[in-house]
Tab-separated table of C-alpha atoms in Angstrom:
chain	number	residue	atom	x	y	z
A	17	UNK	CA	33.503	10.458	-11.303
A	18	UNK	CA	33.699	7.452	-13.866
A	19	UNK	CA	32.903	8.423	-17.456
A	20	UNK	CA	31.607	5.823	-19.493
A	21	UNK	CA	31.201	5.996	-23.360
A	22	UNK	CA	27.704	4.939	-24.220
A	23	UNK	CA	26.326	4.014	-28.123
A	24	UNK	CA	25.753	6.513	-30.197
A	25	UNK	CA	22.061	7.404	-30.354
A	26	UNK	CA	21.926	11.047	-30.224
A	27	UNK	CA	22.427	12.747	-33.432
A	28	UNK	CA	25.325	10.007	-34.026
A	29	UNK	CA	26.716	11.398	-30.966
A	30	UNK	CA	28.295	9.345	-28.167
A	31	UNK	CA	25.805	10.219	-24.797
A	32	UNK	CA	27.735	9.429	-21.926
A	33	UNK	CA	26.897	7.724	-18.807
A	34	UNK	CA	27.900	8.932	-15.515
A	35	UNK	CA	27.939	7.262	-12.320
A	36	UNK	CA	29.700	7.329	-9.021
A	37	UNK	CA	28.667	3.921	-8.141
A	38	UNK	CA	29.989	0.415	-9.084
A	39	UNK	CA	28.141	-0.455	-12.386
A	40	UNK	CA	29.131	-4.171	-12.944
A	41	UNK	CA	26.521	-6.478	-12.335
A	42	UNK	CA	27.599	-8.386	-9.082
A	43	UNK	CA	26.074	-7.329	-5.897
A	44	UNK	CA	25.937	-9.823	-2.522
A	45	UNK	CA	22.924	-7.774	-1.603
A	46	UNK	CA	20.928	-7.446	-4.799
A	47	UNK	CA	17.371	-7.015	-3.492
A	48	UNK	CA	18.533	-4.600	-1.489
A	49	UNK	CA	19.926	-2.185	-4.303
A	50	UNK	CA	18.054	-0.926	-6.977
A	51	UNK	CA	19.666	0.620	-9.943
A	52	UNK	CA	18.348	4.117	-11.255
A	53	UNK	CA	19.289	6.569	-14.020
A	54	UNK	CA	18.098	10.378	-14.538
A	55	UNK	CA	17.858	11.404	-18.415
A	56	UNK	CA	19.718	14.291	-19.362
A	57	UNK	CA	18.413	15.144	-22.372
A	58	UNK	CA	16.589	17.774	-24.621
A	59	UNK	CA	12.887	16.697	-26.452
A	60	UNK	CA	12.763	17.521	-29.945
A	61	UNK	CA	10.468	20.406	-29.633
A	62	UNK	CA	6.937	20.324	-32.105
A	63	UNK	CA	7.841	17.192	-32.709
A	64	UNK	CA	6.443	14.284	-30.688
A	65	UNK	CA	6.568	11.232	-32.667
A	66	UNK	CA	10.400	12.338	-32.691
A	67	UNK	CA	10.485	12.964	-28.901
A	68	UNK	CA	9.191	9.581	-28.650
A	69	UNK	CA	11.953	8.023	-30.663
A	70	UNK	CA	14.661	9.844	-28.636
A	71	UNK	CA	12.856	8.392	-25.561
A	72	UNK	CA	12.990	4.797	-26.776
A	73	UNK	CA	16.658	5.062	-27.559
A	74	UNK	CA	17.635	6.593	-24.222
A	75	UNK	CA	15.811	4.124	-22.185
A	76	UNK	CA	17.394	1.436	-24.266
A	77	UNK	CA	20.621	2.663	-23.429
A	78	UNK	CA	19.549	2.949	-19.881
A	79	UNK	CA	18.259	-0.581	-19.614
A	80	UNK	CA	21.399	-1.813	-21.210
A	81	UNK	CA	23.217	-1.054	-18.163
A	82	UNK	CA	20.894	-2.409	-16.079
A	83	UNK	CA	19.249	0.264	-15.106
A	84	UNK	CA	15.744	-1.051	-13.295
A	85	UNK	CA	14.294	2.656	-12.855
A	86	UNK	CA	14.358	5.362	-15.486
A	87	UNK	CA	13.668	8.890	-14.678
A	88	UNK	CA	13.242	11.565	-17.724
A	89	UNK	CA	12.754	15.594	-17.227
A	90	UNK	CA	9.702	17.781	-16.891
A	91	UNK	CA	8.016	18.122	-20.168
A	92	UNK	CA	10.307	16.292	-21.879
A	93	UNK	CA	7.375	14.573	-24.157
A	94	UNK	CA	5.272	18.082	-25.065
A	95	UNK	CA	8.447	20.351	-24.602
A	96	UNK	CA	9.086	22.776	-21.975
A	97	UNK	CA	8.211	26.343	-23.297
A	98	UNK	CA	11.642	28.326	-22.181
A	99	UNK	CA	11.897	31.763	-23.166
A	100	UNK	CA	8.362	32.125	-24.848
A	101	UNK	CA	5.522	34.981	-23.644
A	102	UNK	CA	2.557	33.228	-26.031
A	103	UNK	CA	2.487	36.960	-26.561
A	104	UNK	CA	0.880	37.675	-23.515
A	105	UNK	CA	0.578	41.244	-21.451
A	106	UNK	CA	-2.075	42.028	-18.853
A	107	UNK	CA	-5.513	42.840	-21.110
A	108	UNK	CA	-3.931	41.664	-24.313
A	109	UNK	CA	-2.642	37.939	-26.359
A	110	UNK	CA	-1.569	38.540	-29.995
A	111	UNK	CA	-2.754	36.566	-32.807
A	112	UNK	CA	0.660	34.781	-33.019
A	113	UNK	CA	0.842	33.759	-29.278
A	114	UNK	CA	-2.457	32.540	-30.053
A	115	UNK	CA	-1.020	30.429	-33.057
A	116	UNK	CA	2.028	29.687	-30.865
A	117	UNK	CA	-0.449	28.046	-28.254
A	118	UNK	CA	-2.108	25.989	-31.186
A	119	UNK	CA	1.225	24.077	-32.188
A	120	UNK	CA	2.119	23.936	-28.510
A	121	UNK	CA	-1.651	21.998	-27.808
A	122	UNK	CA	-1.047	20.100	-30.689
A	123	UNK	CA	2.449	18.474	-29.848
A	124	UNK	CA	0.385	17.548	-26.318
A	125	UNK	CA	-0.504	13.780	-25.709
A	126	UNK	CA	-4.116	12.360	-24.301
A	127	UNK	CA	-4.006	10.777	-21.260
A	128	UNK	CA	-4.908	7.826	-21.598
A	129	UNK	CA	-3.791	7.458	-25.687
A	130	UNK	CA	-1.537	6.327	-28.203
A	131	UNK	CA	1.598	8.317	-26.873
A	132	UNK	CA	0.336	6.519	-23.253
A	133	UNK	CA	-0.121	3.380	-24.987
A	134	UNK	CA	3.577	3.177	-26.557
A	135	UNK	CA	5.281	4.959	-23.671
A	136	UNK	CA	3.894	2.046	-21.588
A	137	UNK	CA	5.107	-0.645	-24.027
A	138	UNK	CA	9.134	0.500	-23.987
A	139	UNK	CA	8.612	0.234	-20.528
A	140	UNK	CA	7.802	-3.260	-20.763
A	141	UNK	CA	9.784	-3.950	-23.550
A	142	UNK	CA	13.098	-2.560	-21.854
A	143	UNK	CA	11.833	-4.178	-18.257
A	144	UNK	CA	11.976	-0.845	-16.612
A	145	UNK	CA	10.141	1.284	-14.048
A	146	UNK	CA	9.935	4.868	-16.423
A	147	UNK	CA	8.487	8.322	-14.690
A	148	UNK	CA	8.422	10.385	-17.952
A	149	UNK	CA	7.464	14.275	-17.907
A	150	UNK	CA	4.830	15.184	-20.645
A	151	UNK	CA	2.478	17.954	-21.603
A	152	UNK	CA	-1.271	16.445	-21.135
A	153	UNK	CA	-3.902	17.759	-22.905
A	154	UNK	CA	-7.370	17.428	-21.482
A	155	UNK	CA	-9.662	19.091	-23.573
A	156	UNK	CA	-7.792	22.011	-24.565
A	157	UNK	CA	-6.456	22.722	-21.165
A	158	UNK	CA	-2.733	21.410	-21.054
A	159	UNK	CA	-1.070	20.281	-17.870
A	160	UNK	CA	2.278	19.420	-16.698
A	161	UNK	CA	1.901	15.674	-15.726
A	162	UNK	CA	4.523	12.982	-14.810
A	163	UNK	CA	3.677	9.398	-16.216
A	164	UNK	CA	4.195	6.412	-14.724
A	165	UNK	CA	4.708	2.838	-15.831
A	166	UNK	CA	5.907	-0.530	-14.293
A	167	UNK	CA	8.230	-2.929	-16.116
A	168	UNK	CA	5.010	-5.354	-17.447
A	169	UNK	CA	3.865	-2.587	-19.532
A	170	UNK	CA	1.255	-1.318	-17.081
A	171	UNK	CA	0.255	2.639	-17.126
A	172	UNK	CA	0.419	3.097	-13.544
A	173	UNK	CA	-1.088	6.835	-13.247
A	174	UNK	CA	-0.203	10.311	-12.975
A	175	UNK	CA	0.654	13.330	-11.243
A	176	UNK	CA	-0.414	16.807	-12.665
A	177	UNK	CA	1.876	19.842	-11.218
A	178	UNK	CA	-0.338	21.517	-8.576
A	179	UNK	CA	1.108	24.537	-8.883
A	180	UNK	CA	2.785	26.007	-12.034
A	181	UNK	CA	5.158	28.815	-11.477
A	182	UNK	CA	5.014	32.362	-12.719
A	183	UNK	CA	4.076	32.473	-16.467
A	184	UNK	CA	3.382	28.836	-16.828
A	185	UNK	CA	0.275	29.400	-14.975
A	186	UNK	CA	-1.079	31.275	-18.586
A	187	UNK	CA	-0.600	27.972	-20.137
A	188	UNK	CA	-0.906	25.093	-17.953
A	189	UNK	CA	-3.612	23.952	-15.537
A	190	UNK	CA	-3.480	23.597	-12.144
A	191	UNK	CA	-3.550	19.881	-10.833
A	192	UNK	CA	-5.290	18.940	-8.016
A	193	UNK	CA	-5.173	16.768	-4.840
A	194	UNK	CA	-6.436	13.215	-6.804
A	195	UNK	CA	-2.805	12.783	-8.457
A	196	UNK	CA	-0.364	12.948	-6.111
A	197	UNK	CA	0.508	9.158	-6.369
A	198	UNK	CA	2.817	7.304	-4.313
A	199	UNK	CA	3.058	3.839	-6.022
A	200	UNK	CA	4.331	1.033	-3.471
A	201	UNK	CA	6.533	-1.010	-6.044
A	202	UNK	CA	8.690	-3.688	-5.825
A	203	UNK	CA	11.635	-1.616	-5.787
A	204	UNK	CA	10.274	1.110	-3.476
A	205	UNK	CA	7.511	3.408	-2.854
A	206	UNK	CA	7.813	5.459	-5.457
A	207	UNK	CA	6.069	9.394	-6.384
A	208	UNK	CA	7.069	12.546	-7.716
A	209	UNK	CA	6.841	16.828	-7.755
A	210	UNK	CA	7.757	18.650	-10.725
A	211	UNK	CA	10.098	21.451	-10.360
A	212	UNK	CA	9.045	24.633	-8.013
A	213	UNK	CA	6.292	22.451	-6.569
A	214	UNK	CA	8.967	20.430	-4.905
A	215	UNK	CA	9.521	23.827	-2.337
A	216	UNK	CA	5.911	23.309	-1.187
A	217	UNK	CA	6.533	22.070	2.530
A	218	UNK	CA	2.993	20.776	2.549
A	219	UNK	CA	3.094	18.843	-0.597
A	220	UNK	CA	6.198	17.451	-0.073
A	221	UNK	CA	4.382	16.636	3.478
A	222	UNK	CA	1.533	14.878	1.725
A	223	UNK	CA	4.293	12.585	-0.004
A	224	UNK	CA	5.769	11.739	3.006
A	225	UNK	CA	3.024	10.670	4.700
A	226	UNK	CA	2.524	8.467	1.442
A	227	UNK	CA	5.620	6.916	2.566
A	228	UNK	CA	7.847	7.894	-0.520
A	229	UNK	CA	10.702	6.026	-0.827
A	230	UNK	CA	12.183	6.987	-4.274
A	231	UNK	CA	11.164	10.899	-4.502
A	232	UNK	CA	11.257	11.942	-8.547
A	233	UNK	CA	12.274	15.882	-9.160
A	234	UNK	CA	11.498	16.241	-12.661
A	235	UNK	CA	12.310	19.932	-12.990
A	236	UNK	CA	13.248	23.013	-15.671
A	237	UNK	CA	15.652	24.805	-12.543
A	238	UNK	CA	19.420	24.472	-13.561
A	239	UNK	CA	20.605	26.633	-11.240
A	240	UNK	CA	22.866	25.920	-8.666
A	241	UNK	CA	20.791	26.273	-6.013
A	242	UNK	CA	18.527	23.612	-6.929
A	243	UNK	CA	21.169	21.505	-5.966
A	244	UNK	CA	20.308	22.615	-2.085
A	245	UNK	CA	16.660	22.086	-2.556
A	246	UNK	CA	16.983	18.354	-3.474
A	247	UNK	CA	19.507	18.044	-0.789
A	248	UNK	CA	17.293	19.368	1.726
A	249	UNK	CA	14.027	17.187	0.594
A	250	UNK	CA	16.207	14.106	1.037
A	251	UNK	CA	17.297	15.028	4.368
A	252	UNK	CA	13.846	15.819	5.502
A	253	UNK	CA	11.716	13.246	3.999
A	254	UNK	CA	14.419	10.211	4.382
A	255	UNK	CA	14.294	9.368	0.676
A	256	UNK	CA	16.497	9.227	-2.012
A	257	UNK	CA	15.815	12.401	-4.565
A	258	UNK	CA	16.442	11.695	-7.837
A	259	UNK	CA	16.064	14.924	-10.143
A	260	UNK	CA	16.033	14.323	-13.859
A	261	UNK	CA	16.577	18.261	-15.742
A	262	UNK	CA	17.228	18.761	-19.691
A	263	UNK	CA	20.039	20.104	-21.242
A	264	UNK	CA	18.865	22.518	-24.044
A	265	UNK	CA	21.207	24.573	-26.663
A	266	UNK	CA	19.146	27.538	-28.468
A	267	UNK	CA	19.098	25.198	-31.498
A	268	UNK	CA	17.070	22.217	-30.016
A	269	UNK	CA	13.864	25.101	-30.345
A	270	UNK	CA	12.938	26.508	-33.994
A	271	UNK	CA	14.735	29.185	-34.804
A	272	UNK	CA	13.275	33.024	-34.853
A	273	UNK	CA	10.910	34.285	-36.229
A	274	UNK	CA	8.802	31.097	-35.745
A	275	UNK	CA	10.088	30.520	-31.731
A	276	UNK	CA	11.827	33.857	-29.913
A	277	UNK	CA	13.305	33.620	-26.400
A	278	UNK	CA	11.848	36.863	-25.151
A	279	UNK	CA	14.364	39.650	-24.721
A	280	UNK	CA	17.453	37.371	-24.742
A	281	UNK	CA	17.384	35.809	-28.584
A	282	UNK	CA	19.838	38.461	-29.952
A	283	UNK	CA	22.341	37.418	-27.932
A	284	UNK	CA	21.678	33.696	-28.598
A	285	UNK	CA	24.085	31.774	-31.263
A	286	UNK	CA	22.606	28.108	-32.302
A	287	UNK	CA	25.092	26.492	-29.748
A	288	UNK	CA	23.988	28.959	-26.561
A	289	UNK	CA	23.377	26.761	-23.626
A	290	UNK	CA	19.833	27.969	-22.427
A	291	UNK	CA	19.348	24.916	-20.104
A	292	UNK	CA	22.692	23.584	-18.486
A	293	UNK	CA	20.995	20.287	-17.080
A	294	UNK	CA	22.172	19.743	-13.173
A	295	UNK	CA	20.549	16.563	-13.089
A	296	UNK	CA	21.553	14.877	-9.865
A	297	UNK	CA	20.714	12.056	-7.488
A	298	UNK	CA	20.847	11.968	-4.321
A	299	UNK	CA	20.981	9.319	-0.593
A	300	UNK	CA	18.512	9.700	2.148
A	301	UNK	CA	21.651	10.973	4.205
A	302	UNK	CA	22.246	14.235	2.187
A	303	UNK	CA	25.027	13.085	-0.014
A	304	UNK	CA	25.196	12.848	-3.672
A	305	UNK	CA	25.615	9.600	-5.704
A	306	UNK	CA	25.666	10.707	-9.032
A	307	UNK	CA	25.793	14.416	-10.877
A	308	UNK	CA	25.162	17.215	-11.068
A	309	UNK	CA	25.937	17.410	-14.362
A	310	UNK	CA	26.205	20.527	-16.541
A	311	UNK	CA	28.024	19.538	-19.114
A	312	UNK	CA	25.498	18.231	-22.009
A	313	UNK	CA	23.085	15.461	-22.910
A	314	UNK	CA	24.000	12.259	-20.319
A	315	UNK	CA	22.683	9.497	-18.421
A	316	UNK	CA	23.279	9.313	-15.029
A	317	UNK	CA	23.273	6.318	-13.189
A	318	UNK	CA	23.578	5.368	-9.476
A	319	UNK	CA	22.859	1.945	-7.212
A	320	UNK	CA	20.191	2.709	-4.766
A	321	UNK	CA	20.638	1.146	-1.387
A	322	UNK	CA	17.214	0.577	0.430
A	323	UNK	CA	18.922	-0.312	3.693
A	324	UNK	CA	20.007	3.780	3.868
A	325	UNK	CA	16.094	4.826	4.102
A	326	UNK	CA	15.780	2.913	7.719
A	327	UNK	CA	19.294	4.394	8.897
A	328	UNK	CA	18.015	7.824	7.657
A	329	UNK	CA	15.074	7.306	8.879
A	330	UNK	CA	16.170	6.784	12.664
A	331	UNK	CA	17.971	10.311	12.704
A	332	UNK	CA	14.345	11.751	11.308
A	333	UNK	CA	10.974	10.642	10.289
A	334	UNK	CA	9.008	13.872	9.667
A	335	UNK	CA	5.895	11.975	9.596
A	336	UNK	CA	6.731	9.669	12.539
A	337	UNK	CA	8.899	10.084	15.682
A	338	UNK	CA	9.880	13.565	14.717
A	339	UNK	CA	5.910	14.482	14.526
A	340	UNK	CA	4.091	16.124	16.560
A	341	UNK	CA	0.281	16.080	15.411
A	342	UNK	CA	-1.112	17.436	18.346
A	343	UNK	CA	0.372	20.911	17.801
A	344	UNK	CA	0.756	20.580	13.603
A	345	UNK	CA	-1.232	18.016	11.034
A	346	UNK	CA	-2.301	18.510	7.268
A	347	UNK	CA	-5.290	17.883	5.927
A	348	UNK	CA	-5.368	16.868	2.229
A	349	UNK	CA	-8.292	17.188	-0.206
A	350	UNK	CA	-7.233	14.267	-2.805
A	351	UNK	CA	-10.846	13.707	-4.300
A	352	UNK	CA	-11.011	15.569	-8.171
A	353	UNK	CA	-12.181	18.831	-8.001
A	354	UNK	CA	-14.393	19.124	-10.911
A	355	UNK	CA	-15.705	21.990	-12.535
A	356	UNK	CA	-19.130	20.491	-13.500
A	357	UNK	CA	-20.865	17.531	-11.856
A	358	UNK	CA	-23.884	15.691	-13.213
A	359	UNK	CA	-26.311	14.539	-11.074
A	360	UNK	CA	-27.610	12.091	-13.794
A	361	UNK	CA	-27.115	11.059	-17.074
A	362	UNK	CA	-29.270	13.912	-18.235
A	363	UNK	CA	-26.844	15.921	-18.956
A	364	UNK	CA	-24.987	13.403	-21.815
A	365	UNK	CA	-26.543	14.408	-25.432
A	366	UNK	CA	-28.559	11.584	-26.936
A	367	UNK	CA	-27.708	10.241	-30.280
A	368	UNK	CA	-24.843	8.780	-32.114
A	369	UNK	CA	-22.744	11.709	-31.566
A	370	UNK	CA	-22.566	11.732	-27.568
């Protein structure tokens, strides 16, 4: 694995880039290869315009290596809750949960908004493709939503997570079947599941039959058995998985009394790792081109050869040859599912204020 020393942007620390591909910029088959990096990296948490800035100065470094695709973690803009309760029990939220909640809505983004609107200029300004995990807020409903943007500048859409996992689901919303994008690109078909979703055989169905090419993982799972999950989807749906993760000490959160990871903060010290990373990417054959890495804040980096999605593709194409829709087929409900519909535009207030 080639270690390369990056500029310091991180706290005036060196972030490393880490590839086990040949970075210099010669290729004889250059529209055939598409370079991609995964951030590694921890949001400043409460603090978007901050978040932002990190952002910008990752996928600067990114682009300077001529990266063409950039790939940061779930939640990375809104921060990923780890460790908190929002002092919930069954029949019972606290005052300071409640309070906890507030700051957490308020470090959200609007989608579209300003956040959108400068998210969506770095990617044209760095002439990227960026898929960015952020906390939406709709109202005051917040969802887990991947972002993504072409390298003019252009918002391209979303994806909201359909399904959050275990306590998430007491602050999140549930997407539904109207954003799960595949965006045909001019580096490849390109869509993505956030974290547990990605072990939903019939989502990950509904992608392929989108005819996902690049397969984003944003995700929150370090463990090492993640590792087999994005092995597996890349095997099945002939893709190449790239899974972006951040790597989180106790001290990128406030400390306690204002932010406690629930039963496990006494035996915290500022420099506890409570999110090792394990960001990874991975061929349409199974093996692994850059990462995992679980050693801190990094960019990794690998050259994507297109040509290995048809060769994959001929052992197994879960939607094609290896199909059989007579006997098993998926039906997918992709209009909104709204929880009020007007029939007219009676029910819009009049006045200045509607």
């Amino acid at each position: 694995m080639a270690l390369v020393p990056s500029d310091p942007i991180n706290n005036g620390q060196s972030l490393p880039l880490i590839a086990e591909v040949n970075m210099s910029s010669d290729s004889s088959s250059a529209s055939a290869v598409v370079r991609a990096t995964v951030v590694q990296a921890s949001t400043v948490f409460y603090d978007t315009p901050a978040t932002l800035d990190k952002a910008e100065r990752l996928l600067a470094e990114a682009a300077s290596y001529g990266s063409q695709l950039v790939v940061f973690p779930e939640a990375f803009v809104g921060g990923y809750p780890r460790g908190s309760t929002f002092g919930v029990s069954i029949g019972n939220r606290t005052a300071k949960g409640k309070e906890e909640f507030r700051k957490y809505h308020a470090s959200a983004i609007d989608v579209p908004g300003p956040e959108v609107d400068r998210l969506a200029a770095m990617a044209g300004k760095y002439k990227v493709f960026l898929v960015m995990g952020v906390i939406e807020r709709d109202g005051y409903t917040l969802y887990c939503t991947i972002l993504f943007f072409d390298p003019q500048g252009h918002y391209l859409g979303k994806h909201r997570k359909v399904m959050p996992t275990a306590l998430e689901r007491v602050i999140w919303g549930f997407g539904d079947g109207s954003t799960i994008p595949v965006f045909d690109t001019p580096i490849g078909k390109i869509g993505a599941a956030i974290c547990w979703e990605n072990r939903m055989p019939l989502l990950r169905t509904a992608m392929y039959a989108k005819g996902v090419e690049i397969y984003c993982a944003p995700t929150a799972d370090a463990r090492d058995i993640w590792q087999a999950s994005m092995t597996h989807i890349a095997l099945e749906g002939g893709c190449f998985v790239l899974s972006a993760n951040q790597f989180c000490r106790r001290k990128d959160y406030p400390p306690p009394p204002e932010y406690v990871f629930a039963g496990t903060d006494d035996d915290l010290n500022p420099d506890s790792v409570v999110c090792a990373g394990g960001s990874v990417i991975i061929s349409p054959s199974g093996n692994v081109l850059a990462g995992p890495n679980y050693d801190g804040e990094a960019l990794i980096s690998a050259d994507l050869d297109l040509g290995e999605i048809a060769r994959a593709k001929f052992d197994f194409d879960v939607v094609g040859h290896y199909s059989r829709p007579e006997v098993l087929s998926l039906i997918v409900r992709d209009h909104p599912s709204n929880p009020v519909t007007f029939a007219s535009t009676s029910g819009k207030p009049e006045g200045p204020y509607k």
